[in-house]
Amino acid sequence: MPLIGYARVSTEDQTPLPQSQALKSAGCVEIHEEQASGGNRARPVLARVLERIGKGDTLVVVRIDRLARSLSHLLEVIERLEAKGAFFRSLTDPIDTSSPQGKFTLQVLGAAAEFERALIRERTKAGLASARSKGRVGGNPGLRARDPAALRKVRLARQDGYMERLNETAQDWVPHVRRLRPDMAWEDVLRIINGPLPRERQWTQSRLLRAVNAYVRDGFLEESVLGRAGRRDTDDRLPAIVAGIKGANPEITLQEICNRLEKMRERTPRGRTTWQPSSVKMLLERAERLGLLD
């Protein structure tokens, strides 16, 4: 099983060389290096690795904190790997999801995280009940008085919180929106985005549009992505979708594209539900003639 190494440093003053050497010694056939904060989930190198990793591959890091700074992010990455039939291993931590012991350790971590969240909820409820019994009313006095400055602070804080949550999922949708819009209709862009995602992380069109508008407003996406999609011939729709899937991962195989189309419940040109590599190859050739492939 191929071992894919990932090394991360936080600043330009640091070097990923020791991590890369340890990963190479562990047998990694390829190693990806990135300079980014561990608290930033929208890391382009990590996003490409997770997109391209295949069934049977193992993502390897020297330590867990090189991949994720929070348990929730770690579990999210491992969930994405498991959805692809891939594994995760940390060289210095007792986690190797290809082994029963590693899976057990992961389950213990997940249970501990859920227990911690439950304790926080109970302590919060107890604190609020105690405050109410003493006649204290929770909340911001400025908000209760409708103070404009307090309202503005809350509004900005909510916007910051929303943008932080968007940044955690940016690798799922930003590359597709940047590459496919406005040439492709939102409905088809949405289907391509949701194709590889587990059901609980899939987007609705209204939620996606809100996210895109927020990124355009803050300058992370060009305003042109919000433009009106041009009319496309019915015969050109399938080549455009197949080109969109291929463009997101140039190394994807014809069979993997078939699987993606079936998961999207896209019918073949003859109306069938089962796709064959030959049909995908034909559509890719048409997409190339139409100039839809780079």
GROMACS .gro file of C-alpha atoms in nm:
model
  294
    1MET     CA    1   0.000   0.000   0.000
    2PRO     CA    2   0.157   0.336  -0.100
    3LEU     CA    3   0.251   0.562   0.190
    4ILE     CA    4   0.189   0.933   0.127
    5GLY     CA    5   0.379   1.167   0.360
    6TYR     CA    6   0.260   1.511   0.475
    7ALA     CA    7   0.495   1.754   0.651
    8ARG     CA    8   0.389   2.096   0.782
    9VAL     CA    9   0.568   2.390   0.943
   10SER     CA   10   0.402   2.706   1.071
   11THR     CA   11   0.650   2.978   0.970
   12GLU     CA   12   0.911   3.046   0.703
   13ASP     CA   13   1.183   3.030   0.971
   14GLN     CA   14   1.110   2.662   1.028
   15THR     CA   15   1.219   2.382   0.797
   16PRO     CA   16   1.018   2.067   0.716
   17LEU     CA   17   1.341   1.876   0.643
   18PRO     CA   18   1.347   1.668   0.968
   19GLN     CA   19   0.986   1.565   0.912
   20SER     CA   20   1.052   1.480   0.547
   21GLN     CA   21   1.354   1.269   0.640
   22ALA     CA   22   1.151   1.076   0.900
   23LEU     CA   23   0.872   1.020   0.650
   24LYS     CA   24   1.118   0.902   0.386
   25SER     CA   25   1.273   0.660   0.638
   26ALA     CA   26   0.922   0.527   0.713
   27GLY     CA   27   0.886   0.431   0.345
   28CYS     CA   28   0.675   0.715   0.204
   29VAL     CA   29   0.681   0.703  -0.177
   30GLU     CA   30   0.592   1.072  -0.202
   31ILE     CA   31   0.611   1.357   0.050
   32HIS     CA   32   0.415   1.683   0.041
   33GLU     CA   33   0.546   1.983   0.235
   34GLU     CA   34   0.342   2.286   0.343
   35GLN     CA   35   0.402   2.609   0.531
   36ALA     CA   36   0.076   2.701   0.707
   37SER     CA   37  -0.078   2.747   1.049
   38GLY     CA   38  -0.210   2.430   1.209
   39GLY     CA   39  -0.527   2.615   1.304
   40ASN     CA   40  -0.606   2.685   0.937
   41ARG     CA   41  -0.806   2.396   0.795
   42ALA     CA   42  -0.811   2.541   0.441
   43ARG     CA   43  -0.455   2.442   0.349
   44PRO     CA   44  -0.413   2.405  -0.030
   45VAL     CA   45  -0.143   2.132  -0.017
   46LEU     CA   46  -0.340   1.923   0.233
   47ALA     CA   47  -0.655   1.972   0.025
   48ARG     CA   48  -0.479   1.840  -0.289
   49VAL     CA   49  -0.342   1.541  -0.099
   50LEU     CA   50  -0.685   1.449   0.038
   51GLU     CA   51  -0.841   1.493  -0.307
   52ARG     CA   52  -0.586   1.274  -0.487
   53ILE     CA   53  -0.527   1.001  -0.229
   54GLY     CA   54  -0.671   0.669  -0.342
   55LYS     CA   55  -0.805   0.344  -0.209
   56GLY     CA   56  -0.546   0.150  -0.011
   57ASP     CA   57  -0.313   0.452   0.029
   58THR     CA   58  -0.201   0.565   0.375
   59LEU     CA   59  -0.151   0.930   0.475
   60VAL     CA   60   0.149   0.949   0.710
   61VAL     CA   61   0.259   1.231   0.942
   62VAL     CA   62   0.537   1.251   1.198
   63ARG     CA   63   0.302   1.375   1.472
   64ILE     CA   64  -0.071   1.432   1.490
   65ASP     CA   65  -0.026   1.809   1.541
   66ARG     CA   66   0.138   1.831   1.196
   67LEU     CA   67  -0.198   1.737   1.048
   68ALA     CA   68  -0.453   1.886   1.290
   69ARG     CA   69  -0.458   2.104   1.598
   70SER     CA   70  -0.801   1.991   1.713
   71LEU     CA   71  -0.958   1.651   1.762
   72SER     CA   72  -1.258   1.752   1.551
   73HIS     CA   73  -1.033   1.835   1.253
   74LEU     CA   74  -0.836   1.511   1.296
   75LEU     CA   75  -1.154   1.304   1.299
   76GLU     CA   76  -1.285   1.495   0.996
   77VAL     CA   77  -0.971   1.420   0.793
   78ILE     CA   78  -0.974   1.053   0.893
   79GLU     CA   79  -1.342   1.032   0.797
   80ARG     CA   80  -1.258   1.165   0.450
   81LEU     CA   81  -0.979   0.910   0.416
   82GLU     CA   82  -1.204   0.622   0.526
   83ALA     CA   83  -1.468   0.730   0.273
   84LYS     CA   84  -1.203   0.675   0.003
   85GLY     CA   85  -1.082   0.345   0.147
   86ALA     CA   86  -0.756   0.508   0.261
   87PHE     CA   87  -0.580   0.499   0.599
   88PHE     CA   88  -0.397   0.731   0.839
   89ARG     CA   89  -0.079   0.678   1.039
   90SER     CA   90   0.117   0.893   1.283
   91LEU     CA   91   0.478   0.785   1.337
   92THR     CA   92   0.505   0.902   1.698
   93ASP     CA   93   0.144   0.852   1.815
   94PRO     CA   94  -0.043   0.522   1.859
   95ILE     CA   95  -0.271   0.578   1.561
   96ASP     CA   96  -0.270   0.359   1.252
   97THR     CA   97  -0.622   0.315   1.113
   98SER     CA   98  -0.510   0.015   0.906
   99SER     CA   99  -0.473  -0.184   1.231
  100PRO     CA  100  -0.739  -0.284   1.490
  101GLN     CA  101  -0.536  -0.119   1.768
  102GLY     CA  102  -0.520   0.209   1.579
  103LYS     CA  103  -0.893   0.206   1.510
  104PHE     CA  104  -0.959   0.140   1.878
  105THR     CA  105  -0.741   0.436   1.979
  106LEU     CA  106  -0.933   0.655   1.737
  107GLN     CA  107  -1.265   0.540   1.881
  108VAL     CA  108  -1.140   0.623   2.231
  109LEU     CA  109  -1.039   0.972   2.117
  110GLY     CA  110  -1.381   1.027   1.958
  111ALA     CA  111  -1.559   0.908   2.273
  112ALA     CA  112  -1.341   1.135   2.489
  113ALA     CA  113  -1.424   1.434   2.270
  114GLU     CA  114  -1.797   1.364   2.293
  115PHE     CA  115  -1.771   1.320   2.673
  116GLU     CA  116  -1.587   1.652   2.701
  117ARG     CA  117  -1.857   1.830   2.498
  118ALA     CA  118  -2.127   1.677   2.720
  119LEU     CA  119  -1.948   1.798   3.036
  120ILE     CA  120  -1.921   2.150   2.894
  121ARG     CA  121  -2.294   2.154   2.813
  122GLU     CA  122  -2.383   2.035   3.165
  123ARG     CA  123  -2.155   2.291   3.334
  124THR     CA  124  -2.302   2.567   3.119
  125LYS     CA  125  -2.659   2.469   3.206
  126ALA     CA  126  -2.574   2.448   3.578
  127GLY     CA  127  -2.406   2.789   3.572
  128LEU     CA  128  -2.704   2.954   3.401
  129ALA     CA  129  -2.951   2.795   3.645
  130SER     CA  130  -2.745   2.913   3.942
  131ALA     CA  131  -2.727   3.268   3.804
  132ARG     CA  132  -3.105   3.278   3.745
  133SER     CA  133  -3.174   3.158   4.100
  134LYS     CA  134  -2.972   3.456   4.228
  135GLY     CA  135  -3.168   3.700   4.014
  136ARG     CA  136  -2.896   3.762   3.759
  137VAL     CA  137  -2.996   3.788   3.393
  138GLY     CA  138  -2.750   3.662   3.137
  139GLY     CA  139  -2.654   3.837   2.820
  140ASN     CA  140  -2.487   4.159   2.714
  141PRO     CA  141  -2.627   4.474   2.882
  142GLY     CA  142  -2.552   4.673   2.568
  143LEU     CA  143  -2.764   4.434   2.361
  144ARG     CA  144  -3.053   4.455   2.605
  145ALA     CA  145  -3.034   4.834   2.576
  146ARG     CA  146  -3.006   4.808   2.193
  147ASP     CA  147  -2.680   5.005   2.201
  148PRO     CA  148  -2.563   5.053   1.836
  149ALA     CA  149  -2.197   4.996   1.922
  150ALA     CA  150  -2.276   4.669   2.102
  151LEU     CA  151  -2.500   4.553   1.817
  152ARG     CA  152  -2.224   4.627   1.567
  153LYS     CA  153  -1.969   4.426   1.769
  154VAL     CA  154  -2.202   4.128   1.783
  155ARG     CA  155  -2.272   4.150   1.410
  156LEU     CA  156  -1.899   4.160   1.329
  157ALA     CA  157  -1.830   3.873   1.568
  158ARG     CA  158  -2.099   3.664   1.398
  159GLN     CA  159  -1.951   3.744   1.057
  160ASP     CA  160  -1.604   3.645   1.180
  161GLY     CA  161  -1.742   3.319   1.322
  162TYR     CA  162  -1.921   3.244   0.996
  163MET     CA  163  -1.606   3.310   0.791
  164GLU     CA  164  -1.402   3.088   1.023
  165ARG     CA  165  -1.648   2.802   0.970
  166LEU     CA  166  -1.637   2.860   0.594
  167ASN     CA  167  -1.257   2.848   0.596
  168GLU     CA  168  -1.273   2.502   0.753
  169THR     CA  169  -1.463   2.370   0.448
  170ALA     CA  170  -1.311   2.590   0.176
  171GLN     CA  171  -1.115   2.302   0.024
  172ASP     CA  172  -1.446   2.127  -0.051
  173TRP     CA  173  -1.601   2.399  -0.268
  174VAL     CA  174  -1.377   2.699  -0.345
  175PRO     CA  175  -1.161   2.525  -0.615
  176HIS     CA  176  -1.473   2.401  -0.795
  177VAL     CA  177  -1.648   2.740  -0.785
  178ARG     CA  178  -1.335   2.920  -0.903
  179ARG     CA  179  -1.285   2.677  -1.191
  180LEU     CA  180  -1.644   2.611  -1.306
  181ARG     CA  181  -1.830   2.938  -1.258
  182PRO     CA  182  -1.990   3.109  -1.443
  183ASP     CA  183  -1.949   2.862  -1.731
  184MET     CA  184  -2.156   2.598  -1.550
  185ALA     CA  185  -2.497   2.634  -1.386
  186TRP     CA  186  -2.508   2.634  -1.006
  187GLU     CA  187  -2.712   2.311  -1.002
  188ASP     CA  188  -2.435   2.120  -1.179
  189VAL     CA  189  -2.156   2.285  -0.979
  190LEU     CA  190  -2.337   2.177  -0.664
  191ARG     CA  191  -2.361   1.817  -0.783
  192ILE     CA  192  -1.987   1.808  -0.857
  193ILE     CA  193  -1.903   1.956  -0.515
  194ASN     CA  194  -2.128   1.711  -0.329
  195GLY     CA  195  -2.011   1.408  -0.529
  196PRO     CA  196  -1.715   1.304  -0.306
  197LEU     CA  197  -1.858   1.439   0.022
  198PRO     CA  198  -2.036   1.229   0.287
  199ARG     CA  199  -2.406   1.308   0.321
  200GLU     CA  200  -2.370   1.505   0.644
  201ARG     CA  201  -2.123   1.747   0.481
  202GLN     CA  202  -2.309   1.805   0.155
  203TRP     CA  203  -2.417   2.155   0.052
  204THR     CA  204  -2.753   2.298  -0.044
  205GLN     CA  205  -2.763   2.554  -0.324
  206SER     CA  206  -2.879   2.837  -0.095
  207ARG     CA  207  -2.602   2.764   0.155
  208LEU     CA  208  -2.342   2.748  -0.122
  209LEU     CA  209  -2.458   3.079  -0.272
  210ARG     CA  210  -2.439   3.245   0.069
  211ALA     CA  211  -2.084   3.117   0.115
  212VAL     CA  212  -1.978   3.231  -0.233
  213ASN     CA  213  -2.126   3.577  -0.177
  214ALA     CA  214  -1.934   3.606   0.151
  215TYR     CA  215  -1.606   3.509  -0.018
  216VAL     CA  216  -1.670   3.753  -0.304
  217ARG     CA  217  -1.747   4.030  -0.054
  218ASP     CA  218  -1.415   3.972   0.126
  219GLY     CA  219  -1.215   3.940  -0.196
  220PHE     CA  220  -1.138   3.566  -0.175
  221LEU     CA  221  -1.327   3.498  -0.501
  222GLU     CA  222  -1.366   3.706  -0.815
  223GLU     CA  223  -1.706   3.873  -0.857
  224SER     CA  224  -1.733   3.708  -1.199
  225VAL     CA  225  -1.822   3.373  -1.036
  226LEU     CA  226  -2.162   3.523  -0.953
  227GLY     CA  227  -2.233   3.602  -1.318
  228ARG     CA  228  -2.523   3.448  -1.501
  229ALA     CA  229  -2.440   3.112  -1.655
  230GLY     CA  230  -2.465   3.111  -2.033
  231ARG     CA  231  -2.708   2.884  -2.211
  232ARG     CA  232  -2.557   2.547  -2.287
  233ASP     CA  233  -2.683   2.296  -2.539
  234THR     CA  234  -2.836   1.990  -2.378
  235ASP     CA  235  -2.578   1.769  -2.554
  236ASP     CA  236  -2.296   1.971  -2.398
  237ARG     CA  237  -2.409   1.933  -2.037
  238LEU     CA  238  -2.262   1.587  -1.972
  239PRO     CA  239  -1.923   1.671  -2.130
  240ALA     CA  240  -1.911   1.982  -1.909
  241ILE     CA  241  -1.983   1.779  -1.594
  242VAL     CA  242  -1.725   1.513  -1.681
  243ALA     CA  243  -1.472   1.787  -1.761
  244GLY     CA  244  -1.545   1.947  -1.422
  245ILE     CA  245  -1.474   1.621  -1.241
  246LYS     CA  246  -1.158   1.559  -1.443
  247GLY     CA  247  -1.037   1.915  -1.392
  248ALA     CA  248  -1.060   1.881  -1.013
  249ASN     CA  249  -0.836   1.574  -1.019
  250PRO     CA  250  -0.637   1.521  -1.341
  251GLU     CA  251  -0.517   1.182  -1.211
  252ILE     CA  252  -0.868   1.042  -1.166
  253THR     CA  253  -0.937   0.722  -1.359
  254LEU     CA  254  -1.224   0.659  -1.599
  255GLN     CA  255  -1.375   0.408  -1.355
  256GLU     CA  256  -1.355   0.658  -1.069
  257ILE     CA  257  -1.540   0.911  -1.286
  258CYS     CA  258  -1.804   0.643  -1.352
  259ASN     CA  259  -1.841   0.591  -0.978
  260ARG     CA  260  -1.871   0.965  -0.920
  261LEU     CA  261  -2.139   1.003  -1.188
  262GLU     CA  262  -2.338   0.713  -1.046
  263LYS     CA  263  -2.317   0.865  -0.698
  264MET     CA  264  -2.446   1.192  -0.848
  265ARG     CA  265  -2.731   0.988  -1.004
  266GLU     CA  266  -2.638   1.125  -1.344
  267ARG     CA  267  -2.776   0.917  -1.630
  268THR     CA  268  -2.574   0.812  -1.932
  269PRO     CA  269  -2.641   0.963  -2.277
  270ARG     CA  270  -2.871   0.663  -2.337
  271GLY     CA  271  -3.057   0.714  -2.011
  272ARG     CA  272  -2.898   0.428  -1.816
  273THR     CA  273  -2.798   0.447  -1.449
  274THR     CA  274  -2.478   0.240  -1.482
  275TRP     CA  275  -2.176   0.407  -1.641
  276GLN     CA  276  -1.899   0.242  -1.842
  277PRO     CA  277  -1.543   0.379  -1.887
  278SER     CA  278  -1.595   0.387  -2.263
  279SER     CA  279  -1.885   0.631  -2.224
  280VAL     CA  280  -1.676   0.856  -1.999
  281LYS     CA  281  -1.387   0.845  -2.247
  282MET     CA  282  -1.622   0.952  -2.526
  283LEU     CA  283  -1.751   1.245  -2.320
  284LEU     CA  284  -1.398   1.352  -2.228
  285GLU     CA  285  -1.302   1.355  -2.596
  286ARG     CA  286  -1.607   1.568  -2.671
  287ALA     CA  287  -1.521   1.799  -2.381
  288GLU     CA  288  -1.173   1.842  -2.523
  289ARG     CA  289  -1.312   1.933  -2.866
  290LEU     CA  290  -1.541   2.187  -2.699
  291GLY     CA  291  -1.244   2.344  -2.518
  292LEU     CA  292  -1.371   2.242  -2.175
  293LEU     CA  293  -1.046   2.073  -2.069
  294ASP     CA  294  -0.723   2.256  -1.997
   0.00000   0.00000   0.00000
